[in-house]
Short mmCIF file of C-alpha atoms in Angstrom, two decimals:
data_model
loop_
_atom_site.label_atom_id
_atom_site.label_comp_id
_atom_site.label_asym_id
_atom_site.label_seq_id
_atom_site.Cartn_x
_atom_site.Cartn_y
_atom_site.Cartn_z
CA UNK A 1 7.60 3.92 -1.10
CA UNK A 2 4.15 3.75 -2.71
CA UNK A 3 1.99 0.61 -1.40
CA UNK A 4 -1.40 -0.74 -2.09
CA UNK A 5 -3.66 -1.15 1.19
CA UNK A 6 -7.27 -3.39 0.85
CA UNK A 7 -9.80 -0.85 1.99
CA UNK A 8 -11.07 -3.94 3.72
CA UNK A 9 -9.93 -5.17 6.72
CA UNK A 10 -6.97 -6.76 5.46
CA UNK A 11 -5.78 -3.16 5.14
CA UNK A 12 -2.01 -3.98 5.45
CA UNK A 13 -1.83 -6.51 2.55
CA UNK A 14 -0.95 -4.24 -0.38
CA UNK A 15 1.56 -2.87 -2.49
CA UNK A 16 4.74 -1.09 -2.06
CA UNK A 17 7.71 0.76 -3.63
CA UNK A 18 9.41 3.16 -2.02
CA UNK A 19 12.23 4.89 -4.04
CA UNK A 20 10.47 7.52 -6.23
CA UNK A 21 6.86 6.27 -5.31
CA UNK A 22 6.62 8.94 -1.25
CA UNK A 23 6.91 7.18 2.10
CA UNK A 24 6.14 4.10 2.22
CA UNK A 25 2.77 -1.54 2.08
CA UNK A 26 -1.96 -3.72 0.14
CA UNK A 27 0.29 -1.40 -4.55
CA UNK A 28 -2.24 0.21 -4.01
CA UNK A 29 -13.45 1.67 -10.92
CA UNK A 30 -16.28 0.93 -12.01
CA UNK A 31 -17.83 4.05 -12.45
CA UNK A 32 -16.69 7.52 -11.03
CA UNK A 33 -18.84 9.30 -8.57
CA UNK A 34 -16.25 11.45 -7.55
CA UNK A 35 -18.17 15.21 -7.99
CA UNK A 36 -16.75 17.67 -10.22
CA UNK A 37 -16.10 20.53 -7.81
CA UNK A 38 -13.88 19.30 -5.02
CA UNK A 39 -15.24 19.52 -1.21
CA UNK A 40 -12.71 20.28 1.77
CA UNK A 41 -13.02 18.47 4.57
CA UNK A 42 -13.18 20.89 7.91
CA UNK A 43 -10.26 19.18 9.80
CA UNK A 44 -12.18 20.44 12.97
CA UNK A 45 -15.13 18.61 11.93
CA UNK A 46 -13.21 15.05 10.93
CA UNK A 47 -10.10 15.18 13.84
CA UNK A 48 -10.40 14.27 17.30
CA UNK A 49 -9.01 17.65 19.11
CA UNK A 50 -7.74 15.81 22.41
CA UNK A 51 -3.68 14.87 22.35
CA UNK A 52 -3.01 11.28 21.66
CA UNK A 53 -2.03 9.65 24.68
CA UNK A 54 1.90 8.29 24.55
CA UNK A 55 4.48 6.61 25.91
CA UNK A 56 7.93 8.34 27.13
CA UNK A 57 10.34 8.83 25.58
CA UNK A 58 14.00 6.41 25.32
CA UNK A 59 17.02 6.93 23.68
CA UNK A 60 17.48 3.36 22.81
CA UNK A 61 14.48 0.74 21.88
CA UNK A 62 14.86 -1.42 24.71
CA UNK A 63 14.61 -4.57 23.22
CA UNK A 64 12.83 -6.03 19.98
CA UNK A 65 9.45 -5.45 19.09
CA UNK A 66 6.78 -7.26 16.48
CA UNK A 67 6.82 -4.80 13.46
CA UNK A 68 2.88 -3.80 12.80
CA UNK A 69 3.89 -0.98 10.06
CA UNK A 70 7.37 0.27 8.72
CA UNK A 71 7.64 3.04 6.59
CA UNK A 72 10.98 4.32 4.58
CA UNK A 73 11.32 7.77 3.08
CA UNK A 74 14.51 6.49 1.68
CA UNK A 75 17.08 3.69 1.58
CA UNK A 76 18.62 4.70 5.12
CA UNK A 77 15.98 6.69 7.31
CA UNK A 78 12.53 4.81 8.12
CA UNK A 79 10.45 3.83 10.89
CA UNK A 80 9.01 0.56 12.32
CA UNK A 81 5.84 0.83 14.46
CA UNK A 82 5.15 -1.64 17.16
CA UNK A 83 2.12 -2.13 20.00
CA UNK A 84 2.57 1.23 21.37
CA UNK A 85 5.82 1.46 20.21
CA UNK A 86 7.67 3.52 17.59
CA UNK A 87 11.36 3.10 16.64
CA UNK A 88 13.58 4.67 13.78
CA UNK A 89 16.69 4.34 12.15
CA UNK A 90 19.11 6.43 9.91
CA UNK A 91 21.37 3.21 8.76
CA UNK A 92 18.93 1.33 6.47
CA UNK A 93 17.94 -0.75 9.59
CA UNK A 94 21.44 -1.60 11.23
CA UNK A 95 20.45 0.45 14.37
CA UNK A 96 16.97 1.31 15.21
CA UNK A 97 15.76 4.38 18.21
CA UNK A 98 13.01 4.40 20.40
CA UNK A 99 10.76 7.38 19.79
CA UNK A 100 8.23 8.98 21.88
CA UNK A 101 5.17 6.35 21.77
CA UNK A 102 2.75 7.03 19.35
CA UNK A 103 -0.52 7.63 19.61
CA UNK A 104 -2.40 5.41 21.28
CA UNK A 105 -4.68 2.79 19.46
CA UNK A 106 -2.25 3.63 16.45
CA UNK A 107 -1.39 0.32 13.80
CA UNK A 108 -0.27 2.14 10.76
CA UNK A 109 2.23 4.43 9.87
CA UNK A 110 3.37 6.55 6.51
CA UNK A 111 6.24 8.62 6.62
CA UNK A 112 6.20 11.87 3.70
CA UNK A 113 9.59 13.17 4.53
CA UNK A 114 11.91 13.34 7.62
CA UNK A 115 9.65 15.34 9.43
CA UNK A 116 6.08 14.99 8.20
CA UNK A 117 4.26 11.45 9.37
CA UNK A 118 0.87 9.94 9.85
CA UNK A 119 -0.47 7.27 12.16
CA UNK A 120 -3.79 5.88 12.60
CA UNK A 121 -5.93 2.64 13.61
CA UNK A 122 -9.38 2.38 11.05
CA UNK A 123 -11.66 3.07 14.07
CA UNK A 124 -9.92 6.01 15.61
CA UNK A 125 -8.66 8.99 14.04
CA UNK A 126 -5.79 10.32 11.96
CA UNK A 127 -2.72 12.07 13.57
CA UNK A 128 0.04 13.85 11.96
CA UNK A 129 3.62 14.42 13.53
CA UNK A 130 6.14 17.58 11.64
CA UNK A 131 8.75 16.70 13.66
CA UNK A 132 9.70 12.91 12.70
CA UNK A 133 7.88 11.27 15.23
CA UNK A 134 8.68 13.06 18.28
CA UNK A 135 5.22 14.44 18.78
CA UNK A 136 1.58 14.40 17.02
CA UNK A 137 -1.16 16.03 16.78
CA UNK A 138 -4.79 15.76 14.90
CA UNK A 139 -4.50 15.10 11.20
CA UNK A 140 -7.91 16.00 10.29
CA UNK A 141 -9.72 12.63 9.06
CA UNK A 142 -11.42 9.72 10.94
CA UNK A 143 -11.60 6.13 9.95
CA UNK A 144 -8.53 5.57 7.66
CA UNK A 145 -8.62 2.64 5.81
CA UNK A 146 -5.66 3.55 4.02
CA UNK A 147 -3.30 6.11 3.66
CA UNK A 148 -0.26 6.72 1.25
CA UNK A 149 2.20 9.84 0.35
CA UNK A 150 4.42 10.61 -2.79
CA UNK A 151 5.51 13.82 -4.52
CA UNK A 152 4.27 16.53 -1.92
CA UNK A 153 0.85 15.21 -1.93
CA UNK A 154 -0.67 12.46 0.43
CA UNK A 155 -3.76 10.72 -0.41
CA UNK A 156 -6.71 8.38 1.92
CA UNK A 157 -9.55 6.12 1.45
CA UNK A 158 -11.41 7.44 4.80
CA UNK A 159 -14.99 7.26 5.82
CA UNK A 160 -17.58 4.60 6.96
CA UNK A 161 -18.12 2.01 4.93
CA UNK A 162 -19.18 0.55 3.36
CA UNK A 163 -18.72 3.20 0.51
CA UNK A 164 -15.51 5.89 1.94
CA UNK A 165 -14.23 8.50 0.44
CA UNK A 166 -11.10 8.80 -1.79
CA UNK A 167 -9.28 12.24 -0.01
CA UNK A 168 -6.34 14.55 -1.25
CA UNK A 169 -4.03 17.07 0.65
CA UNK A 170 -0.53 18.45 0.49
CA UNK A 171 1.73 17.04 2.94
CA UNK A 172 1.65 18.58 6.50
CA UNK A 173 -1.75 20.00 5.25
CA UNK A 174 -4.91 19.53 7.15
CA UNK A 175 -7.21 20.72 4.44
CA UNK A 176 -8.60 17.44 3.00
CA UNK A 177 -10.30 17.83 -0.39
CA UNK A 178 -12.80 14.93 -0.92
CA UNK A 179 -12.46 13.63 -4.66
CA UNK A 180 -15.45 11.39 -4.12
CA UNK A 181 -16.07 7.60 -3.30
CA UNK A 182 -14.73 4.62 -3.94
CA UNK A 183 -16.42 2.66 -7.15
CA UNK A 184 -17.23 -0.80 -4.59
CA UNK A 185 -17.67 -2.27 -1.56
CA UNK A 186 -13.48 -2.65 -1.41
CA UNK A 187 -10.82 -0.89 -3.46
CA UNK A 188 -6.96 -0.45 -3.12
CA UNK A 189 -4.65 2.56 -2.76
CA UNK A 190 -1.48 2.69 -4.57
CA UNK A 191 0.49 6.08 -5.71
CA UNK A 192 3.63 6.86 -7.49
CA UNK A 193 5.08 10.05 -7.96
CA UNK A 194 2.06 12.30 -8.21
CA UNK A 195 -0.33 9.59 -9.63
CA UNK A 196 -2.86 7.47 -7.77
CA UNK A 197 -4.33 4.55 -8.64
CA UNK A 198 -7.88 3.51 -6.96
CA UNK A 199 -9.21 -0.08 -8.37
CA UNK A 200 -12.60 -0.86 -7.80
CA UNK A 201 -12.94 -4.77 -7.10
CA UNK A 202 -15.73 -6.86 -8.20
CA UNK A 203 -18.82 -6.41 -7.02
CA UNK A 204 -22.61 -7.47 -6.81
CA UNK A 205 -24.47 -7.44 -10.08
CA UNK A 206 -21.27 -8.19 -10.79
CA UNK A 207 -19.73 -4.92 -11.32
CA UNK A 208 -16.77 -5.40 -13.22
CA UNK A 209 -13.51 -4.31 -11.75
CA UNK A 210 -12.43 -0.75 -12.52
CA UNK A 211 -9.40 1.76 -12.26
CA UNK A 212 -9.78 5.47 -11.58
CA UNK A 213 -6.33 7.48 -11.73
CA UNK A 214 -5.79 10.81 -10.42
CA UNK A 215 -3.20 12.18 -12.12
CA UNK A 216 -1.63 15.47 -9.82
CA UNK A 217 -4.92 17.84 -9.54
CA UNK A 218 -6.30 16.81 -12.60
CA UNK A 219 -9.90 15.15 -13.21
CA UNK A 220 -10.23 11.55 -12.53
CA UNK A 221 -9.67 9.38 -15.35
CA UNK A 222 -12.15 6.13 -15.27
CA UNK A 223 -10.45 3.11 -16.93
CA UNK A 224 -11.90 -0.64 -17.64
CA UNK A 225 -9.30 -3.09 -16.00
CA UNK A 226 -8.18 -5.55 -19.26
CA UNK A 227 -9.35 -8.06 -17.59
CA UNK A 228 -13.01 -7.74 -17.01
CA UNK A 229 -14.05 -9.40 -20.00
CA UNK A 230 -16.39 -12.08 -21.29
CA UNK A 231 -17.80 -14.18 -18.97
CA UNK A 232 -15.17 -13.33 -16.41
CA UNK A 233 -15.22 -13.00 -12.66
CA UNK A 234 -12.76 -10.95 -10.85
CA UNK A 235 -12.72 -11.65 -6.88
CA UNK A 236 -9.72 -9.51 -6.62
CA UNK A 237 -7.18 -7.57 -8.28
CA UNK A 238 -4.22 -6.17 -7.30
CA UNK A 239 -1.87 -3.52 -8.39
CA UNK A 240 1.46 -2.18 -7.77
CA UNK A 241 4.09 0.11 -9.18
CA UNK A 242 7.69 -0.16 -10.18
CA UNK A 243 10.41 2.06 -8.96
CA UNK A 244 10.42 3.80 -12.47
CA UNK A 245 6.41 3.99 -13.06
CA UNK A 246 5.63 1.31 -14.35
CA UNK A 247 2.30 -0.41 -13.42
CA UNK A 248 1.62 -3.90 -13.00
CA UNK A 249 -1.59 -5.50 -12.11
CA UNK A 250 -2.52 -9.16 -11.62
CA UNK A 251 -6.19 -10.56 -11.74
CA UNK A 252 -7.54 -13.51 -9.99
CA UNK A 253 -10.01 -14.56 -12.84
CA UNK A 254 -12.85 -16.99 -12.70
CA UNK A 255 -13.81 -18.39 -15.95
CA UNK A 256 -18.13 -19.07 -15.68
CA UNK A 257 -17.79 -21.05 -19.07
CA UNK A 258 -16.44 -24.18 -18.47
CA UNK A 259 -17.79 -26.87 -15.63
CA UNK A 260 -16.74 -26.58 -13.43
CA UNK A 261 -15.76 -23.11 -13.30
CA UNK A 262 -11.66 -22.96 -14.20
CA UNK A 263 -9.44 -20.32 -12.19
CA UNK A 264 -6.60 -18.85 -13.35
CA UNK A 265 -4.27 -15.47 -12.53
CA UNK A 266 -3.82 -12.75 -15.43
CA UNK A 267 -0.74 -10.52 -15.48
CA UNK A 268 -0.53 -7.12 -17.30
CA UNK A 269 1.99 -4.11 -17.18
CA UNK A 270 0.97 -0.20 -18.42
CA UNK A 271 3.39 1.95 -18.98
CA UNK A 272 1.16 5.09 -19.43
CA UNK A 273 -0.51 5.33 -16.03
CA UNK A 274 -3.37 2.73 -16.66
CA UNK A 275 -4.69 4.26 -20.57
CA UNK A 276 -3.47 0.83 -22.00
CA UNK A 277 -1.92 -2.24 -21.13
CA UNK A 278 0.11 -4.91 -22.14
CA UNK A 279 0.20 -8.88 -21.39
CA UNK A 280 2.55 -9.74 -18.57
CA UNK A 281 3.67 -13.50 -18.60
CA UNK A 282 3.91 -15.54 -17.29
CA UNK A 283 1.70 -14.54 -14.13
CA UNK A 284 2.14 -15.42 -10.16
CA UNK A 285 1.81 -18.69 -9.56
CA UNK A 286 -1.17 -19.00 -6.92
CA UNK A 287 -3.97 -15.93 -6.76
CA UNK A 288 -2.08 -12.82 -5.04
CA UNK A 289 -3.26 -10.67 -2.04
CA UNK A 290 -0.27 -7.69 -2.81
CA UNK A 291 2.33 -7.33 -5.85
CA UNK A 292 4.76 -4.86 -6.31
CA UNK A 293 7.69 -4.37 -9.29
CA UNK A 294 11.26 -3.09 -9.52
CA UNK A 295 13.03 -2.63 -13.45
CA UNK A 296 12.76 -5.87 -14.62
CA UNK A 297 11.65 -7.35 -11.23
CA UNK A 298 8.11 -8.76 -10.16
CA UNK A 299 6.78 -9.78 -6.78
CA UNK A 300 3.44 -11.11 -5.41
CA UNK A 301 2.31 -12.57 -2.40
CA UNK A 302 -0.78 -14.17 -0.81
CA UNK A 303 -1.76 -15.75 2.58
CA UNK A 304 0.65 -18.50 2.57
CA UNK A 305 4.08 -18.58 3.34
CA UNK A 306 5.88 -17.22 0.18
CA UNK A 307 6.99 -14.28 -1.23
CA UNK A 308 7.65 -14.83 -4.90
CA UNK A 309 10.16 -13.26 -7.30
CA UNK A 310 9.51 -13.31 -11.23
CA UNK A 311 13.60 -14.25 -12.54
CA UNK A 312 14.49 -15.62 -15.67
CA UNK A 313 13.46 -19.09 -14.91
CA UNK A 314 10.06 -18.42 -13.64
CA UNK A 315 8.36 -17.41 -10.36
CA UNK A 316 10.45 -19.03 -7.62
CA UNK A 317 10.62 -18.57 -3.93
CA UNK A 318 12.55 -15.42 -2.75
CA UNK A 319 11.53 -15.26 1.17
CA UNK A 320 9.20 -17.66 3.50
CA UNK A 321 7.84 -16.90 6.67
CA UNK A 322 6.99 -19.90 8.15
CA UNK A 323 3.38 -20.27 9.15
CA UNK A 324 2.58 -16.75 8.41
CA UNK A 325 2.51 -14.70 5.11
CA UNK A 326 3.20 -11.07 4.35
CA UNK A 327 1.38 -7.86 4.99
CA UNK A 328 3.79 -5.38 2.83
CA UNK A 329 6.57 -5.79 0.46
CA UNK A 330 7.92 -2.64 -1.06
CA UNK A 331 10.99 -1.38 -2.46
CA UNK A 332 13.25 2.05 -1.53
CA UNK A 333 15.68 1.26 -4.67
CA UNK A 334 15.98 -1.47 -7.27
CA UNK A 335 18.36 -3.45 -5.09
CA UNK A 336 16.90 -2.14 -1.78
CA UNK A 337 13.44 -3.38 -0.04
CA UNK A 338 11.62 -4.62 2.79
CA UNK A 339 9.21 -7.37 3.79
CA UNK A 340 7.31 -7.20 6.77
CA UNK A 341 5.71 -10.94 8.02
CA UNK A 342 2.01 -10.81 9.69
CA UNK A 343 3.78 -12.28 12.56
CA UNK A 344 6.01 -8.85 12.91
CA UNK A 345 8.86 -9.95 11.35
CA UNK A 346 11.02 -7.99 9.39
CA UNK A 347 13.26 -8.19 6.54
CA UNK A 348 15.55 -6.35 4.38
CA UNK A 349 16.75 -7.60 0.90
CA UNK A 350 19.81 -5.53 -0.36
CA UNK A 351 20.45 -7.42 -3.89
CA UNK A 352 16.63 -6.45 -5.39
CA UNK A 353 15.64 -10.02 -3.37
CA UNK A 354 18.12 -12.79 -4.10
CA UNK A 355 18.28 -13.03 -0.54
CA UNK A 356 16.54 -11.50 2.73
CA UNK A 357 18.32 -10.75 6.04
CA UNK A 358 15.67 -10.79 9.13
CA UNK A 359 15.80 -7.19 10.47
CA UNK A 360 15.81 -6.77 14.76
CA UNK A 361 14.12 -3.89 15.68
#
């Protein structure tokens, strides 16, 4: 499931799909520094080399946890990561399994395939497990701010800010190829198949909000975001992808013409990877922190409450969680998908997100 992580600290609120889009949530530029001739990373050089410390290992999770991450790598086998904890299930979330513990410090997780998986914190180091879970070992990059995996390839926004890197490797690989860094002070991670999409927020100046795409091992492509026009200012926006490719971005638009200043939300779809794009209506109702898509579906989300769904009367109301919001939504299928609540709550929708059952892990 592809997903969309803030490179700021609100790292968890981003995008997600995960049926067709790799493992997996914050669905996920101004102007391209990224150098011409990639540079490997020395995984020596970037990876702590001492073991992570862990918990032992149960049969059984021993009772339920609050969900920090959850990652699927498809409708029936995922994991759910919890304060030194690390569960998984083979029955879409019916029955869950206490792993060994993770390592420690760790409060993300992205699954590639049954075997291959990542874990990190931002201020400690990336680890790797080949053997779904049960035990990890250095992955070969320090300060994740965001991580996500689809087609055989798994891609990072690492480094210290407030400028990281954008990095590339095959899954299970430790040999990191830097492609350069991000356009801005923030920018978001989402991938799909063997695409990713980096977008450059607004920055000082302003810089206008941007889109590189990396497109398999091909050059980056820069793109203008449609919505950085005119007197326009762009705080934020975000960007997901559909199960079947299709990408749809929303932007949180400030209008400097009028007085005072009038705010609005912009809605757009591509369905060529970002080279054009096409007006979306009508758009989320309040400015969103994370969308995502299924066929003919659209979801956003901010810091309130809701989870929205885009149906044929409107945006209404597909999930609350009271007094909290959402750090990840994503999709496995077009019916399937998760939500996970900032308070560690989790949910699974089985009907594309008419309705939400609250998950026990």
């Amino acid at each position: 499931m592809s997903r969309r992580f803030s490179v700021t600290a609100a790292a968890l609120v981003a995008l997600v799909a995960l049926a067709g889009c790799g493992s997996s949530s914050r669905g996920s530029v101004q102007s391209s520094t990224a150098p011409s001739a990639p540079v490997t990373a020395s995984p020596s050089a970037a990876a702590a080399t001492s073991p992570p410390a862990s918990a032992s290992p149960s049969t059984r999770a021993a009772g339920p946890i609050d969900v920090a991450d959850v990652s699927f790598v498809s409708a029936d086998q995922g994991w759910a990561l919890g304060t030194g904890e690390l569960v998984t299930t083979t029955d879409g979330g019916v029955s869950w399994t206490r792993l060994p513990g993770p390592p420690a410090g760790a409060a993300h997780i992205r699954f590639a395939s049954p075997e291959v998986g990542y874990a990190w914190s931002t201020a400690g180091s990336l680890w790797n497990t080949t053997d779904g879970g049960a035990s990890w070992q250095p992955g070969g990059l320090t300060q994740v701010l965001s991580l996500e995996t689809a087609a055989g390839w798994v891609w990072s926004i690492a480094g210290p800010q407030p400028y990281p890197n954008i990095w590339r490797a095959p899954v299970g690989s430790h040999a990191w190829t830097n492609l350069g860094p991000t356009p801005d002070r923030s920018a978001t991670l989402t991938v799909h198949s063997d695409v990713a999409y980096v977008v450059g927020q607004q920055g000082a100046g302003p810089i206008t909000p941007s889109l590189d795409v990396f497109a398999g091992t091909h050059p980056v492509r820069h793109e203008s975001l449609p919505c950085g026009q005119g007197q326009t200012y762009v705080p934020f926006a975000p960007l997901g992808t559909s199960t079947d490719g299709l990408v749809y971005l929303v932007c949180d638009v400030m209008n400097n013409q009028p007085s005072p200043p009038a705010q609005t939300q912009l809605a757009y779809e591509s369905g060529n990877d970002g080279i054009s794009w096409s007006a979306d209506n009508p758009p989320p109702p309040q400015p969103p922190q994370g969308v995502t898509a299924v066929v003919g579906g659209r979801f956003a989300w901010n810091s309130g409450p809701d989870l929205y769904q885009l149906t044929a009367h409107g945006w209404q109301v597909s999930l609350t969680d009271r007094g909290h919001g959402f750090s990840l939504v994503g999709f496995e299928t077009n019916t399937q998908g998760v939500a996970l609540g900032t308070n560690g709550y989790l949910w699974i929708t089985r009907n594309g997100g008419i309705s939400w059952s609250r998950v026990t892990v």
